[in-house]
Short mmCIF file of N, CA and C in Angstrom, two decimals:
data_model
loop_
_atom_site.label_atom_id
_atom_site.label_comp_id
_atom_site.label_asym_id
_atom_site.label_seq_id
_atom_site.Cartn_x
_atom_site.Cartn_y
_atom_site.Cartn_z
N GLU A 16 6.90 20.98 12.86
CA GLU A 16 8.01 19.71 12.56
C GLU A 16 6.60 19.12 11.74
N PHE A 17 5.54 18.76 12.27
CA PHE A 17 4.75 18.10 11.69
C PHE A 17 4.11 18.64 10.07
N LYS A 18 3.89 20.01 10.07
CA LYS A 18 3.30 20.14 8.98
C LYS A 18 4.51 20.00 7.60
N LYS A 19 5.27 20.00 8.14
CA LYS A 19 7.11 20.26 7.35
C LYS A 19 6.54 18.92 6.88
N ILE A 20 6.94 17.69 7.39
CA ILE A 20 6.77 16.66 7.38
C ILE A 20 5.08 16.17 6.68
N LEU A 21 4.67 16.51 6.96
CA LEU A 21 3.34 16.88 5.77
C LEU A 21 3.63 17.57 4.22
N ASN A 22 4.04 18.05 4.48
CA ASN A 22 4.06 19.50 3.24
C ASN A 22 4.94 18.46 2.48
N ASN A 23 6.38 17.77 2.91
CA ASN A 23 6.76 17.16 2.33
C ASN A 23 6.52 15.63 1.37
N ILE A 24 5.03 15.88 1.60
CA ILE A 24 4.66 13.88 1.18
C ILE A 24 3.89 15.02 -0.36
N PRO A 25 4.12 14.26 -1.80
CA PRO A 25 3.65 14.23 -3.21
C PRO A 25 2.52 13.73 -3.13
N GLY A 26 1.46 14.26 -4.12
CA GLY A 26 0.58 13.73 -4.05
C GLY A 26 -0.83 14.28 -3.12
N ASP A 27 -1.76 13.72 -3.87
CA ASP A 27 -3.06 13.48 -3.41
C ASP A 27 -3.40 13.10 -1.87
N ASP A 28 -2.77 11.78 -1.74
CA ASP A 28 -2.65 10.98 -0.78
C ASP A 28 -1.39 10.09 0.12
N VAL A 29 -2.17 10.50 1.65
CA VAL A 29 -1.00 10.03 2.50
C VAL A 29 -1.40 8.72 3.55
N ILE A 30 -0.47 8.09 3.09
CA ILE A 30 -0.74 7.05 4.37
C ILE A 30 -0.15 7.37 6.01
N CYS A 31 -1.27 7.01 6.95
CA CYS A 31 0.00 6.94 8.11
C CYS A 31 -0.99 6.02 8.87
N CYS A 32 0.27 5.60 10.29
CA CYS A 32 0.54 4.38 10.95
C CYS A 32 0.51 4.92 12.24
N LEU A 33 0.46 4.39 13.52
CA LEU A 33 0.47 4.31 14.59
C LEU A 33 1.32 3.28 15.07
N SER A 34 2.61 3.40 15.31
CA SER A 34 3.03 2.30 16.03
C SER A 34 4.24 2.84 17.41
N THR A 35 3.80 1.71 18.18
CA THR A 35 5.21 1.94 18.79
C THR A 35 6.30 0.26 18.28
N PHE A 36 7.11 0.77 19.61
CA PHE A 36 8.75 -0.03 18.98
C PHE A 36 8.00 -1.65 18.93
N ASN A 37 7.45 -1.98 20.15
CA ASN A 37 6.82 -3.31 19.92
C ASN A 37 6.18 -4.05 18.78
N TYR A 38 5.81 -3.04 18.10
CA TYR A 38 4.92 -3.17 16.83
C TYR A 38 5.90 -2.65 15.51
N MET A 39 7.08 -2.74 15.46
CA MET A 39 8.06 -2.33 14.23
C MET A 39 8.36 -3.43 13.40
N LYS A 40 8.19 -4.57 14.11
CA LYS A 40 8.22 -5.52 12.89
C LYS A 40 7.52 -5.65 12.50
N TYR A 41 5.92 -5.71 12.44
CA TYR A 41 5.20 -5.83 11.43
C TYR A 41 4.68 -4.33 10.67
N PHE A 42 5.25 -3.35 11.38
CA PHE A 42 5.98 -2.15 10.23
C PHE A 42 6.57 -2.52 9.40
N LYS A 43 6.87 -3.02 9.89
CA LYS A 43 8.59 -3.84 8.63
C LYS A 43 8.07 -4.48 7.58
N PHE A 44 7.48 -5.53 8.09
CA PHE A 44 6.51 -6.86 7.18
C PHE A 44 5.93 -5.84 6.01
N TRP A 45 5.03 -4.95 6.54
CA TRP A 45 4.25 -4.33 5.56
C TRP A 45 4.49 -3.36 4.65
N LEU A 46 5.18 -2.73 5.25
CA LEU A 46 6.40 -1.75 4.28
C LEU A 46 7.11 -2.63 3.53
N LYS A 47 7.40 -3.89 3.51
CA LYS A 47 7.65 -4.58 2.61
C LYS A 47 7.28 -5.06 1.00
N SER A 48 6.10 -5.45 1.73
CA SER A 48 4.93 -5.69 1.06
C SER A 48 4.76 -4.41 0.24
N ALA A 49 4.04 -3.47 1.21
CA ALA A 49 3.99 -2.29 -0.09
C ALA A 49 4.79 -1.78 -1.14
N GLU A 50 6.20 -2.07 -0.33
CA GLU A 50 6.87 -1.69 -1.58
C GLU A 50 7.38 -2.40 -2.44
N LYS A 51 6.53 -3.73 -2.74
CA LYS A 51 6.41 -4.52 -3.76
C LYS A 51 5.26 -3.54 -5.00
N ILE A 52 4.22 -3.30 -4.09
CA ILE A 52 3.18 -2.52 -4.94
C ILE A 52 2.90 -1.11 -5.09
N ILE A 53 4.11 -0.55 -4.43
CA ILE A 53 4.20 1.42 -4.83
C ILE A 53 5.68 1.15 -4.06
N PRO A 54 7.00 0.93 -5.43
CA PRO A 54 7.88 1.04 -4.69
C PRO A 54 8.02 2.30 -4.14
N ASN A 55 8.01 3.49 -4.49
CA ASN A 55 8.44 4.40 -3.34
C ASN A 55 7.06 5.31 -2.49
N ILE A 56 6.66 4.13 -1.88
CA ILE A 56 5.67 4.05 -0.69
C ILE A 56 6.84 4.82 0.74
N LYS A 57 7.65 5.04 0.61
CA LYS A 57 7.89 5.68 1.95
C LYS A 57 7.79 7.44 1.81
N LYS A 58 7.27 7.77 0.56
CA LYS A 58 7.45 9.16 0.03
C LYS A 58 6.21 9.62 0.63
N ILE A 59 5.23 8.77 0.78
CA ILE A 59 3.53 9.22 0.70
C ILE A 59 2.96 8.18 2.45
N VAL A 60 3.98 7.74 2.92
CA VAL A 60 4.01 7.14 4.45
C VAL A 60 4.14 7.98 5.51
N ILE A 61 3.00 8.45 6.99
CA ILE A 61 4.20 8.80 7.91
C ILE A 61 3.68 7.78 9.12
N VAL A 62 4.36 7.73 9.78
CA VAL A 62 4.68 7.38 10.75
C VAL A 62 4.17 8.20 12.50
N PHE A 63 3.13 8.02 12.82
CA PHE A 63 3.03 8.50 14.63
C PHE A 63 3.59 7.41 15.04
N ALA A 64 4.81 7.69 15.82
CA ALA A 64 5.72 7.16 16.56
C ALA A 64 4.81 7.68 17.98
N LEU A 65 4.39 6.37 18.98
CA LEU A 65 4.18 6.08 20.20
C LEU A 65 4.80 6.17 21.08
N ASP A 66 6.53 6.14 20.75
CA ASP A 66 7.31 6.07 22.10
C ASP A 66 8.96 5.97 20.79
N LEU A 67 9.76 6.93 21.87
CA LEU A 67 11.12 7.12 21.36
C LEU A 67 11.68 6.42 20.86
N LYS A 68 12.07 4.83 20.91
CA LYS A 68 12.28 4.55 19.64
C LYS A 68 11.37 3.95 18.56
N THR A 69 10.93 3.95 18.07
CA THR A 69 10.06 3.82 17.26
C THR A 69 11.00 5.41 16.79
N PHE A 70 10.15 6.23 16.95
CA PHE A 70 10.86 7.21 16.19
C PHE A 70 12.12 7.52 15.89
N GLU A 71 13.16 6.54 16.74
CA GLU A 71 14.70 6.74 15.85
C GLU A 71 14.82 5.09 15.03
N GLU A 72 14.10 4.52 14.85
CA GLU A 72 14.12 3.29 13.91
C GLU A 72 13.31 3.71 12.43
N CYS A 73 12.27 4.46 12.35
CA CYS A 73 11.47 5.11 11.68
C CYS A 73 12.85 5.84 11.14
N LYS A 74 13.18 6.63 11.83
CA LYS A 74 14.16 7.68 11.24
C LYS A 74 15.24 6.95 10.39
N LYS A 75 15.72 5.96 11.12
CA LYS A 75 17.18 4.66 10.44
C LYS A 75 16.23 4.37 9.18
N MET A 76 15.43 4.05 8.49
CA MET A 76 14.04 2.95 7.69
C MET A 76 14.07 4.90 6.48
N ASN A 77 14.58 6.16 7.05
CA ASN A 77 14.64 7.07 5.81
C ASN A 77 12.66 7.17 5.77
N VAL A 78 12.06 6.89 7.16
CA VAL A 78 10.60 6.45 7.40
C VAL A 78 9.94 8.29 7.55
N PRO A 79 9.30 8.40 7.31
CA PRO A 79 8.40 9.84 7.30
C PRO A 79 8.01 9.80 9.37
N CYS A 80 8.17 10.38 10.04
CA CYS A 80 7.72 9.95 11.66
C CYS A 80 7.90 11.77 12.19
N TYR A 81 6.39 10.91 13.02
CA TYR A 81 6.62 11.96 14.21
C TYR A 81 5.95 12.06 15.48
N TYR A 82 6.56 12.02 16.54
CA TYR A 82 6.84 12.27 17.65
C TYR A 82 6.92 13.39 18.61
N GLU A 83 5.85 12.93 19.59
CA GLU A 83 5.88 14.60 20.28
C GLU A 83 6.38 13.94 21.92
N LYS A 84 7.14 14.04 22.65
CA LYS A 84 7.02 13.96 23.96
C LYS A 84 6.27 13.92 24.94
N ILE A 85 5.23 14.50 24.49
CA ILE A 85 3.69 14.62 24.98
C ILE A 85 2.97 13.92 24.60
N PHE A 86 3.43 12.56 23.82
CA PHE A 86 2.57 11.23 23.55
C PHE A 86 3.01 10.18 24.92
N GLY A 87 3.55 10.49 25.30
CA GLY A 87 4.54 9.43 26.11
C GLY A 87 5.16 8.55 25.41
N ASP A 88 5.66 7.24 26.58
CA ASP A 88 6.39 6.12 25.51
C ASP A 88 5.15 5.15 26.23
N PHE A 89 4.81 4.53 25.16
CA PHE A 89 3.56 3.45 25.05
C PHE A 89 4.70 2.03 25.06
N SER A 90 4.22 0.66 25.54
CA SER A 90 4.24 -0.30 25.05
C SER A 90 2.81 -0.90 24.98
N GLU A 91 2.84 -2.16 24.33
CA GLU A 91 1.34 -2.53 23.18
C GLU A 91 0.37 -2.63 24.82
N SER A 92 -0.89 -2.65 24.39
CA SER A 92 -1.74 -2.44 25.68
C SER A 92 -1.85 -4.31 25.80
N ASN A 93 -2.61 -4.34 26.98
CA ASN A 93 -1.87 -5.67 27.37
C ASN A 93 -3.63 -6.57 27.31
N ALA A 94 -4.51 -5.70 27.30
CA ALA A 94 -5.90 -6.05 27.03
C ALA A 94 -6.90 -5.45 26.42
N TYR A 95 -7.16 -5.92 25.34
CA TYR A 95 -8.41 -5.51 24.50
C TYR A 95 -9.02 -4.02 25.56
N GLY A 96 -8.98 -3.05 25.35
CA GLY A 96 -10.02 -2.27 26.21
C GLY A 96 -9.29 -1.01 27.64
N ASP A 97 -7.62 -2.29 27.46
CA ASP A 97 -7.36 -1.41 28.86
C ASP A 97 -7.06 -0.13 28.45
N THR A 98 -6.12 0.83 29.60
CA THR A 98 -5.78 2.11 29.76
C THR A 98 -4.51 2.14 28.43
N SER A 99 -4.35 1.84 27.84
CA SER A 99 -3.25 1.87 26.76
C SER A 99 -3.75 1.78 25.86
N PHE A 100 -5.04 1.00 25.58
CA PHE A 100 -5.02 0.28 24.31
C PHE A 100 -6.82 1.80 24.00
N ASN A 101 -6.77 1.72 25.03
CA ASN A 101 -8.16 3.10 24.80
C ASN A 101 -7.12 4.70 24.57
N ILE A 102 -5.77 4.68 24.39
CA ILE A 102 -5.19 5.57 24.39
C ILE A 102 -4.74 5.86 23.11
N ILE A 103 -4.06 4.83 22.89
CA ILE A 103 -4.23 3.62 21.46
C ILE A 103 -4.69 4.55 20.59
N MET A 104 -6.65 4.11 20.81
CA MET A 104 -7.53 4.48 19.98
C MET A 104 -7.30 6.01 20.11
N HIS A 105 -7.62 7.20 20.91
CA HIS A 105 -7.56 7.99 21.44
C HIS A 105 -6.25 8.57 19.93
N MET A 106 -5.35 8.09 19.96
CA MET A 106 -4.14 8.92 19.13
C MET A 106 -4.45 8.66 17.99
N LYS A 107 -5.15 7.48 17.33
CA LYS A 107 -5.85 7.32 16.06
C LYS A 107 -6.23 8.47 15.53
N ASN A 108 -7.07 8.66 16.18
CA ASN A 108 -8.36 10.25 16.14
C ASN A 108 -7.56 11.33 16.00
N VAL A 109 -6.36 11.57 17.09
CA VAL A 109 -5.65 12.58 17.08
C VAL A 109 -4.42 12.68 15.48
N SER A 110 -3.76 11.44 15.40
CA SER A 110 -3.35 11.34 13.81
C SER A 110 -4.24 11.93 12.67
N ILE A 111 -5.69 11.01 12.93
CA ILE A 111 -6.45 11.40 11.89
C ILE A 111 -6.64 12.91 11.09
N THR A 112 -7.15 13.59 12.75
CA THR A 112 -7.56 15.20 12.97
C THR A 112 -6.17 15.69 12.13
N SER A 113 -5.04 15.37 12.48
CA SER A 113 -4.27 16.26 12.61
C SER A 113 -3.41 16.19 10.68
N ILE A 114 -3.73 15.55 10.26
CA ILE A 114 -3.52 15.14 9.02
C ILE A 114 -5.00 15.77 8.09
N LEU A 115 -5.98 15.73 8.46
CA LEU A 115 -7.07 16.13 7.96
C LEU A 115 -7.36 17.54 7.73
N GLU A 116 -6.57 18.54 9.17
CA GLU A 116 -6.89 19.50 9.19
C GLU A 116 -5.25 20.32 8.74
N ASN A 117 -4.97 19.80 8.29
CA ASN A 117 -3.42 20.28 8.58
C ASN A 117 -2.66 20.09 6.85
N SER A 118 -3.97 19.49 5.98
CA SER A 118 -3.24 18.80 4.30
C SER A 118 -4.59 18.86 3.57
N ASN A 119 -4.54 19.23 1.95
CA ASN A 119 -5.35 18.69 1.39
C ASN A 119 -5.93 17.35 1.14
N LYS A 120 -4.76 16.46 1.73
CA LYS A 120 -4.36 14.98 1.58
C LYS A 120 -5.47 13.91 1.88
N ASN A 121 -6.30 12.64 0.86
CA ASN A 121 -6.66 12.21 1.26
C ASN A 121 -5.85 11.26 2.34
N LEU A 122 -6.90 10.23 3.11
CA LEU A 122 -5.59 9.48 3.77
C LEU A 122 -6.34 8.28 4.14
N LEU A 123 -5.44 7.54 3.70
CA LEU A 123 -4.90 6.07 3.97
C LEU A 123 -4.37 5.53 5.39
N PHE A 124 -5.36 5.52 6.81
CA PHE A 124 -5.16 4.41 7.75
C PHE A 124 -5.33 3.61 8.06
N GLN A 125 -3.92 3.12 8.49
CA GLN A 125 -4.27 1.22 9.09
C GLN A 125 -2.96 0.99 9.70
N ASP A 126 -3.67 0.30 10.03
CA ASP A 126 -2.88 -0.79 11.50
C ASP A 126 -1.87 -1.39 11.21
N VAL A 127 -0.50 -1.32 11.51
CA VAL A 127 1.15 -1.69 11.33
C VAL A 127 0.63 -2.99 11.12
N ASP A 128 -0.04 -4.06 11.49
CA ASP A 128 0.06 -5.71 11.28
C ASP A 128 -0.96 -6.05 10.11
N LEU A 129 -1.15 -4.92 9.34
CA LEU A 129 -1.68 -5.67 7.79
C LEU A 129 -0.12 -5.75 7.00
N ILE A 130 -0.78 -7.13 5.29
CA ILE A 130 -0.17 -6.88 4.63
C ILE A 130 -1.05 -6.74 3.25
N TRP A 131 -0.31 -5.94 2.51
CA TRP A 131 -0.96 -5.64 1.36
C TRP A 131 -0.43 -6.68 0.01
N PHE A 132 -2.24 -7.17 -0.65
CA PHE A 132 -2.04 -7.45 -1.49
C PHE A 132 -1.89 -7.38 -2.83
N LYS A 133 -2.53 -6.06 -2.85
CA LYS A 133 -2.61 -5.12 -4.17
C LYS A 133 -2.81 -4.08 -3.53
N ASN A 134 -2.64 -3.03 -4.45
CA ASN A 134 -2.72 -1.48 -4.28
C ASN A 134 -4.36 -0.93 -3.63
N PRO A 135 -4.15 -1.03 -2.80
CA PRO A 135 -5.28 -0.08 -2.33
C PRO A 135 -5.73 1.27 -2.62
N PHE A 136 -5.23 1.91 -3.10
CA PHE A 136 -5.72 3.13 -3.63
C PHE A 136 -6.96 3.04 -5.15
N ASP A 137 -5.94 1.70 -5.55
CA ASP A 137 -7.20 1.54 -6.84
C ASP A 137 -8.37 0.91 -6.80
N LEU A 138 -8.76 0.64 -5.50
CA LEU A 138 -10.37 0.66 -5.13
C LEU A 138 -10.54 1.90 -4.23
N CYS A 139 -9.82 2.73 -3.56
CA CYS A 139 -10.18 3.37 -2.88
C CYS A 139 -10.90 4.75 -3.63
N LYS A 140 -10.10 5.17 -4.26
CA LYS A 140 -9.32 6.57 -4.64
C LYS A 140 -10.67 6.96 -5.22
N ASN A 141 -11.78 5.74 -6.36
CA ASN A 141 -13.08 6.28 -6.94
C ASN A 141 -13.89 5.88 -7.02
N GLN A 142 -13.69 5.39 -5.49
CA GLN A 142 -15.38 5.18 -5.27
C GLN A 142 -16.28 6.21 -4.46
N PRO A 143 -17.32 6.68 -4.34
CA PRO A 143 -18.23 7.71 -3.64
C PRO A 143 -18.16 7.93 -2.64
N TYR A 144 -17.59 7.55 -1.91
CA TYR A 144 -18.01 7.74 0.06
C TYR A 144 -16.74 8.22 -0.08
N ASP A 145 -17.02 8.71 1.37
CA ASP A 145 -16.48 10.44 2.19
C ASP A 145 -15.25 9.13 2.90
N ILE A 146 -15.74 7.70 3.77
CA ILE A 146 -15.04 6.88 4.21
C ILE A 146 -15.07 5.73 3.92
N MET A 147 -14.09 4.61 3.49
CA MET A 147 -14.00 3.43 3.80
C MET A 147 -13.42 2.50 4.93
N TYR A 148 -14.49 1.94 4.98
CA TYR A 148 -13.69 0.93 6.67
C TYR A 148 -13.71 -0.48 5.75
N MET A 149 -12.63 -1.04 7.06
CA MET A 149 -12.21 -2.53 6.83
C MET A 149 -13.61 -3.23 7.57
N GLU A 150 -14.30 -3.68 7.14
CA GLU A 150 -15.43 -4.94 7.65
C GLU A 150 -14.98 -4.99 9.20
N ASP A 151 -15.08 -5.48 9.83
CA ASP A 151 -15.21 -6.44 11.21
C ASP A 151 -16.42 -6.75 11.69
N HIS A 152 -16.92 -8.37 10.85
CA HIS A 152 -17.92 -8.79 11.34
C HIS A 152 -17.84 -9.50 12.31
N ASN A 153 -18.60 -8.67 13.82
CA ASN A 153 -18.19 -9.22 15.21
C ASN A 153 -19.67 -8.27 15.74
N ASP A 154 -20.36 -9.05 16.43
CA ASP A 154 -21.67 -8.59 16.72
C ASP A 154 -21.72 -7.29 17.68
N ARG A 155 -20.51 -7.28 18.23
CA ARG A 155 -19.98 -5.87 18.92
C ARG A 155 -20.18 -5.56 18.54
N PHE A 156 -20.42 -4.96 17.46
CA PHE A 156 -19.84 -4.07 16.00
C PHE A 156 -20.98 -3.39 15.70
N SER A 157 -22.08 -4.57 16.16
CA SER A 157 -23.43 -4.71 15.22
C SER A 157 -24.25 -3.49 15.36
N PRO A 158 -24.49 -2.59 14.37
CA PRO A 158 -25.01 -3.00 12.98
C PRO A 158 -24.24 -2.38 11.37
N THR A 159 -22.92 -1.53 12.60
CA THR A 159 -21.80 -1.42 11.46
C THR A 159 -20.70 -1.76 10.70
N TYR A 160 -20.40 -3.33 12.34
CA TYR A 160 -19.13 -3.70 11.34
C TYR A 160 -17.87 -2.77 10.75
N VAL A 161 -17.68 -1.77 11.88
CA VAL A 161 -16.38 -1.10 11.25
C VAL A 161 -15.58 -1.48 12.06
N ASN A 162 -13.92 -1.65 11.35
CA ASN A 162 -12.90 -2.03 12.03
C ASN A 162 -11.81 -0.52 11.46
N SER A 163 -10.85 0.33 12.71
CA SER A 163 -10.76 0.79 12.63
C SER A 163 -9.03 0.65 11.81
N GLY A 164 -8.90 -0.67 11.46
CA GLY A 164 -7.50 -0.53 11.52
C GLY A 164 -7.45 -0.45 10.57
N PHE A 165 -8.20 -0.10 9.29
CA PHE A 165 -8.25 0.03 8.00
C PHE A 165 -9.37 1.07 7.16
N MET A 166 -8.96 2.18 6.81
CA MET A 166 -10.38 3.22 6.69
C MET A 166 -8.70 3.93 5.42
N TYR A 167 -9.71 4.37 4.43
CA TYR A 167 -10.24 5.43 3.25
C TYR A 167 -10.74 6.62 3.82
N ILE A 168 -10.40 7.81 3.75
CA ILE A 168 -10.65 9.23 4.63
C ILE A 168 -10.23 10.11 3.01
N LYS A 169 -11.50 10.42 2.55
CA LYS A 169 -11.52 11.63 1.83
C LYS A 169 -11.36 12.84 2.09
N ASN A 170 -10.73 13.59 2.21
CA ASN A 170 -9.89 14.97 2.80
C ASN A 170 -11.20 16.18 2.50
N ASN A 171 -12.39 16.09 3.68
CA ASN A 171 -13.76 17.49 2.87
C ASN A 171 -13.97 17.55 4.45
N LYS A 172 -15.08 18.48 4.04
CA LYS A 172 -15.90 18.90 4.98
C LYS A 172 -16.31 18.17 5.83
N LEU A 173 -16.59 17.41 5.37
CA LEU A 173 -17.59 16.66 5.86
C LEU A 173 -16.56 15.26 6.83
N THR A 174 -15.88 14.39 6.01
CA THR A 174 -15.07 13.94 7.44
C THR A 174 -14.02 14.76 8.52
N LYS A 175 -13.90 16.65 8.26
CA LYS A 175 -13.21 17.20 9.03
C LYS A 175 -14.19 17.14 10.13
N ASN A 176 -15.47 17.81 10.06
CA ASN A 176 -16.31 17.67 11.27
C ASN A 176 -16.12 16.52 12.24
N LEU A 177 -15.96 15.20 11.38
CA LEU A 177 -16.58 14.09 12.11
C LEU A 177 -15.36 13.55 12.86
N TYR A 178 -13.87 13.58 12.41
CA TYR A 178 -13.12 13.17 13.04
C TYR A 178 -12.52 14.68 14.62
N ASP A 179 -13.19 15.42 14.05
CA ASP A 179 -12.78 16.23 14.53
C ASP A 179 -14.14 16.39 16.02
N THR A 180 -14.88 15.93 15.65
CA THR A 180 -16.17 15.53 16.84
C THR A 180 -15.62 14.04 17.60
N CYS A 181 -14.99 13.13 16.75
CA CYS A 181 -14.31 11.80 17.50
C CYS A 181 -13.04 12.41 18.87
N LEU A 182 -12.73 13.02 17.77
CA LEU A 182 -11.47 13.85 18.37
C LEU A 182 -11.55 14.14 20.03
N ASN A 183 -12.91 15.33 20.04
CA ASN A 183 -12.84 16.31 21.40
C ASN A 183 -14.49 15.26 21.85
N ASP A 184 -15.12 14.49 21.01
CA ASP A 184 -16.00 13.65 22.86
C ASP A 184 -14.91 12.39 22.99
N PHE A 185 -14.31 12.16 22.79
CA PHE A 185 -13.74 10.74 22.76
C PHE A 185 -13.34 10.82 24.52
N LEU A 186 -13.86 9.78 25.23
CA LEU A 186 -13.51 9.60 26.95
C LEU A 186 -13.01 8.06 27.08
N PHE A 187 -11.68 8.58 27.44
CA PHE A 187 -11.36 6.98 27.98
C PHE A 187 -10.80 7.13 29.69
#
């Protein structure tokens, strides 16, 4: 089912989000903002649903969505670093690795609580970097200041190996 959804996405890029039902309101805000910039955006988005309600809501909205019962049903995490938070962070790696390994598409991964003001592909696609992250200027992430809430990842051997390592070495 996942490969079928992925193969139906046209072009060289895919946008991936994770969501629980509790965060669907943010996803809907993002979708409205993004549709003003890329009118057919639903054709290049895939949502990894972390609960059945999210999957059902995406289907109602005609947004490509993937859900496996093995993912479980999550509510949002109660605190940074709690068990639910760590599992959701692991699911980021699962979704990214799944897309990189099962397609040749470049990937824009983003949290659902972002709003676009401009088309991010205009900036990201022509850069010489394999991965671009949003900056999180917080001393606990020093010196890299990487925020995984917005990433553009070119699909190549280097990025596949990196995310395969992230997925296989993640401990929670």
